[in-house]
mmCIF file of C-alpha atoms in Angstrom:
data_model
loop_
_atom_site.group_PDB
_atom_site.id
_atom_site.type_symbol
_atom_site.label_atom_id
_atom_site.label_comp_id
_atom_site.label_asym_id
_atom_site.label_seq_id
_atom_site.Cartn_x
_atom_site.Cartn_y
_atom_site.Cartn_z
ATOM 1 C CA MET A 1 101.488 -122.040 -195.425
ATOM 2 C CA THR A 2 104.684 -120.004 -195.470
ATOM 3 C CA PRO A 3 108.268 -121.392 -195.383
ATOM 4 C CA ASP A 4 108.836 -120.077 -191.850
ATOM 5 C CA GLN A 5 105.908 -122.068 -190.459
ATOM 6 C CA ARG A 6 106.689 -125.353 -188.735
ATOM 7 C CA ILE A 7 104.856 -128.675 -188.956
ATOM 8 C CA LEU A 8 105.447 -131.087 -186.120
ATOM 9 C CA VAL A 9 104.505 -134.757 -186.540
ATOM 10 C CA LEU A 10 104.182 -136.518 -183.191
ATOM 11 C CA ALA A 11 103.762 -140.158 -182.222
ATOM 12 C CA ARG A 12 103.832 -142.129 -178.998
ATOM 13 C CA TYR A 13 106.881 -144.146 -180.143
ATOM 14 C CA HIS A 14 109.886 -143.529 -182.434
ATOM 15 C CA HIS A 15 109.142 -146.571 -184.590
ATOM 16 C CA LEU A 16 105.831 -145.029 -185.680
ATOM 17 C CA LYS A 17 107.646 -142.396 -187.736
ATOM 18 C CA PRO A 18 106.162 -142.573 -191.252
ATOM 19 C CA ALA A 19 108.601 -143.389 -194.049
ATOM 20 C CA ALA A 20 106.729 -140.849 -196.166
ATOM 21 C CA LEU A 21 108.279 -138.012 -194.148
ATOM 22 C CA GLU A 22 111.620 -138.560 -195.882
ATOM 23 C CA LYS A 23 109.880 -138.392 -199.262
ATOM 24 C CA ALA A 24 108.048 -135.222 -198.225
ATOM 25 C CA ALA A 25 111.342 -133.547 -197.284
ATOM 26 C CA THR A 26 112.732 -134.406 -200.728
ATOM 27 C CA ARG A 27 109.614 -133.437 -202.631
ATOM 28 C CA TRP A 28 108.960 -130.194 -200.727
ATOM 29 C CA PRO A 29 112.367 -129.049 -199.428
ATOM 30 C CA LYS A 30 111.019 -125.702 -198.194
ATOM 31 C CA LEU A 31 108.595 -127.462 -195.867
ATOM 32 C CA ASN A 32 109.756 -127.137 -192.265
ATOM 33 C CA ILE A 33 108.600 -130.540 -190.962
ATOM 34 C CA ASP A 34 109.933 -132.386 -187.918
ATOM 35 C CA PHE A 35 109.122 -135.695 -186.284
ATOM 36 C CA MET A 36 109.478 -136.516 -182.601
ATOM 37 C CA THR A 37 107.823 -138.477 -179.847
ATOM 38 C CA VAL A 38 105.196 -136.777 -177.749
ATOM 39 C CA HIS A 39 107.511 -137.007 -174.733
ATOM 40 C CA ALA A 40 110.279 -135.214 -176.632
ATOM 41 C CA SER A 41 107.871 -132.487 -177.765
ATOM 42 C CA LYS A 42 107.450 -130.991 -174.306
ATOM 43 C CA GLY A 43 108.391 -127.322 -174.541
ATOM 44 C CA GLN A 44 108.204 -127.339 -178.370
ATOM 45 C CA GLN A 45 105.817 -125.224 -180.447
ATOM 46 C CA ALA A 46 104.775 -125.508 -184.068
ATOM 47 C CA ASP A 47 102.212 -123.813 -186.248
ATOM 48 C CA TYR A 48 100.690 -127.160 -187.209
ATOM 49 C CA VAL A 49 100.804 -130.466 -185.345
ATOM 50 C CA ILE A 50 99.836 -133.917 -186.587
ATOM 51 C CA VAL A 51 99.456 -136.560 -183.881
ATOM 52 C CA LEU A 52 99.728 -140.118 -185.187
ATOM 53 C CA GLY A 53 98.647 -143.417 -183.708
ATOM 54 C CA LEU A 54 95.490 -142.756 -181.744
ATOM 55 C CA GLN A 55 94.469 -146.381 -181.872
ATOM 56 C CA GLU A 56 93.843 -149.093 -179.354
ATOM 57 C CA GLY A 57 96.272 -151.958 -178.986
ATOM 58 C CA PHE A 58 99.932 -152.793 -178.479
ATOM 59 C CA ASP A 59 101.378 -149.548 -179.908
ATOM 60 C CA GLY A 60 98.280 -147.624 -178.982
ATOM 61 C CA PHE A 61 97.512 -144.441 -177.173
ATOM 62 C CA PRO A 62 96.924 -144.893 -174.285
ATOM 63 C CA ALA A 63 99.781 -147.309 -173.981
ATOM 64 C CA PRO A 64 98.939 -150.584 -172.298
ATOM 65 C CA ALA A 65 100.612 -151.081 -168.920
ATOM 66 C CA ARG A 66 104.020 -152.676 -169.450
ATOM 67 C CA GLU A 67 105.633 -152.346 -166.056
ATOM 68 C CA SER A 68 107.225 -155.363 -164.479
ATOM 69 C CA ILE A 69 106.293 -156.418 -160.960
ATOM 70 C CA MET A 70 109.446 -154.663 -159.689
ATOM 71 C CA GLU A 71 108.535 -151.423 -161.476
ATOM 72 C CA GLN A 72 104.976 -151.596 -160.143
ATOM 73 C CA ALA A 73 106.357 -151.877 -156.606
ATOM 74 C CA LEU A 74 108.512 -148.768 -157.088
ATOM 75 C CA LEU A 75 105.977 -146.591 -158.901
ATOM 76 C CA PRO A 76 103.421 -144.435 -157.045
ATOM 77 C CA GLU A 77 99.875 -145.680 -156.603
ATOM 78 C CA PRO A 78 97.792 -145.344 -159.765
ATOM 79 C CA GLU A 79 95.380 -142.427 -159.908
ATOM 80 C CA ASP A 80 91.625 -142.946 -159.679
ATOM 81 C CA PHE A 81 91.084 -141.446 -163.140
ATOM 82 C CA PRO A 82 91.618 -144.025 -165.925
ATOM 83 C CA ASP A 83 94.782 -143.481 -167.988
ATOM 84 C CA ALA A 84 95.484 -140.174 -166.241
ATOM 85 C CA GLU A 85 99.162 -140.020 -167.229
ATOM 86 C CA GLU A 86 98.387 -140.934 -170.839
ATOM 87 C CA ARG A 87 95.671 -138.250 -170.954
ATOM 88 C CA ARG A 88 98.215 -135.687 -169.813
ATOM 89 C CA LEU A 89 100.594 -136.884 -172.508
ATOM 90 C CA LEU A 90 97.921 -136.444 -175.199
ATOM 91 C CA TYR A 91 97.252 -132.959 -173.817
ATOM 92 C CA VAL A 92 100.960 -132.173 -174.252
ATOM 93 C CA ALA A 93 100.745 -133.296 -177.891
ATOM 94 C CA MET A 94 97.612 -131.292 -178.625
ATOM 95 C CA THR A 95 98.893 -128.092 -177.052
ATOM 96 C CA ARG A 96 102.080 -127.933 -179.154
ATOM 97 C CA ALA A 97 100.096 -126.378 -182.041
ATOM 98 C CA ARG A 98 99.752 -122.631 -182.477
ATOM 99 C CA LEU A 99 97.209 -122.769 -185.325
ATOM 100 C CA ARG A 100 95.806 -126.268 -185.847
ATOM 101 C CA VAL A 101 96.208 -129.849 -184.684
ATOM 102 C CA TRP A 102 95.141 -133.046 -186.447
ATOM 103 C CA LEU A 103 94.691 -136.277 -184.502
ATOM 104 C CA LEU A 104 94.955 -139.324 -186.760
ATOM 105 C CA PHE A 105 93.359 -142.590 -185.690
ATOM 106 C CA ASN A 106 92.532 -146.023 -186.990
ATOM 107 C CA LYS A 107 88.775 -146.082 -187.595
ATOM 108 C CA ALA A 108 88.664 -149.853 -186.985
ATOM 109 C CA GLN A 109 90.484 -149.621 -183.620
ATOM 110 C CA PRO A 110 90.181 -146.047 -182.326
ATOM 111 C CA SER A 111 91.782 -145.058 -179.068
ATOM 112 C CA PRO A 112 89.337 -144.640 -176.185
ATOM 113 C CA PHE A 113 90.461 -140.991 -176.246
ATOM 114 C CA VAL A 114 88.840 -140.545 -179.676
ATOM 115 C CA GLU A 115 85.391 -141.228 -178.232
ATOM 116 C CA VAL A 116 86.036 -138.815 -175.348
ATOM 117 C CA LEU A 117 87.029 -136.101 -177.823
ATOM 118 C CA LYS A 118 83.928 -136.777 -179.942
ATOM 119 C CA GLN A 119 81.754 -136.407 -176.827
ATOM 120 C CA LEU A 120 83.386 -133.000 -176.307
ATOM 121 C CA SER A 121 82.236 -132.050 -179.843
ATOM 122 C CA VAL A 122 85.729 -132.011 -181.317
ATOM 123 C CA PRO A 123 85.109 -132.032 -185.083
ATOM 124 C CA VAL A 124 85.922 -135.189 -187.008
ATOM 125 C CA ALA A 125 87.019 -134.903 -190.623
ATOM 126 C CA ARG A 126 86.702 -137.899 -192.876
ATOM 127 C CA LYS A 127 89.531 -138.952 -195.161
ATOM 128 C CA PRO A 128 88.773 -137.646 -198.677
#
């Protein structure tokens, strides 16, 4: 990795930003590392991308439906494909990387997207 290469750490929500990123910036000041939400990353590019939080549950990816009855009345009809909008959002995250992307997930509660990616023969690396 060279100093001009960028690492982009993405998560579904701001509050999932790892505290260790501040330590990394102090420990390796020449590392060009940024954090942002997947929504904010649209139009961004980085050499390496790390996508956090591919787990099922409250802060999961796909996000559980949280719209109120009023919002549901105003939103368009849901698509036939399950979690279509969330799938597009994950696609945005994955396509920010020029060289390599890592998708991090909780092995005990993986996102349904993890199984889909495994079925597509996306390689899975185990934590050392």
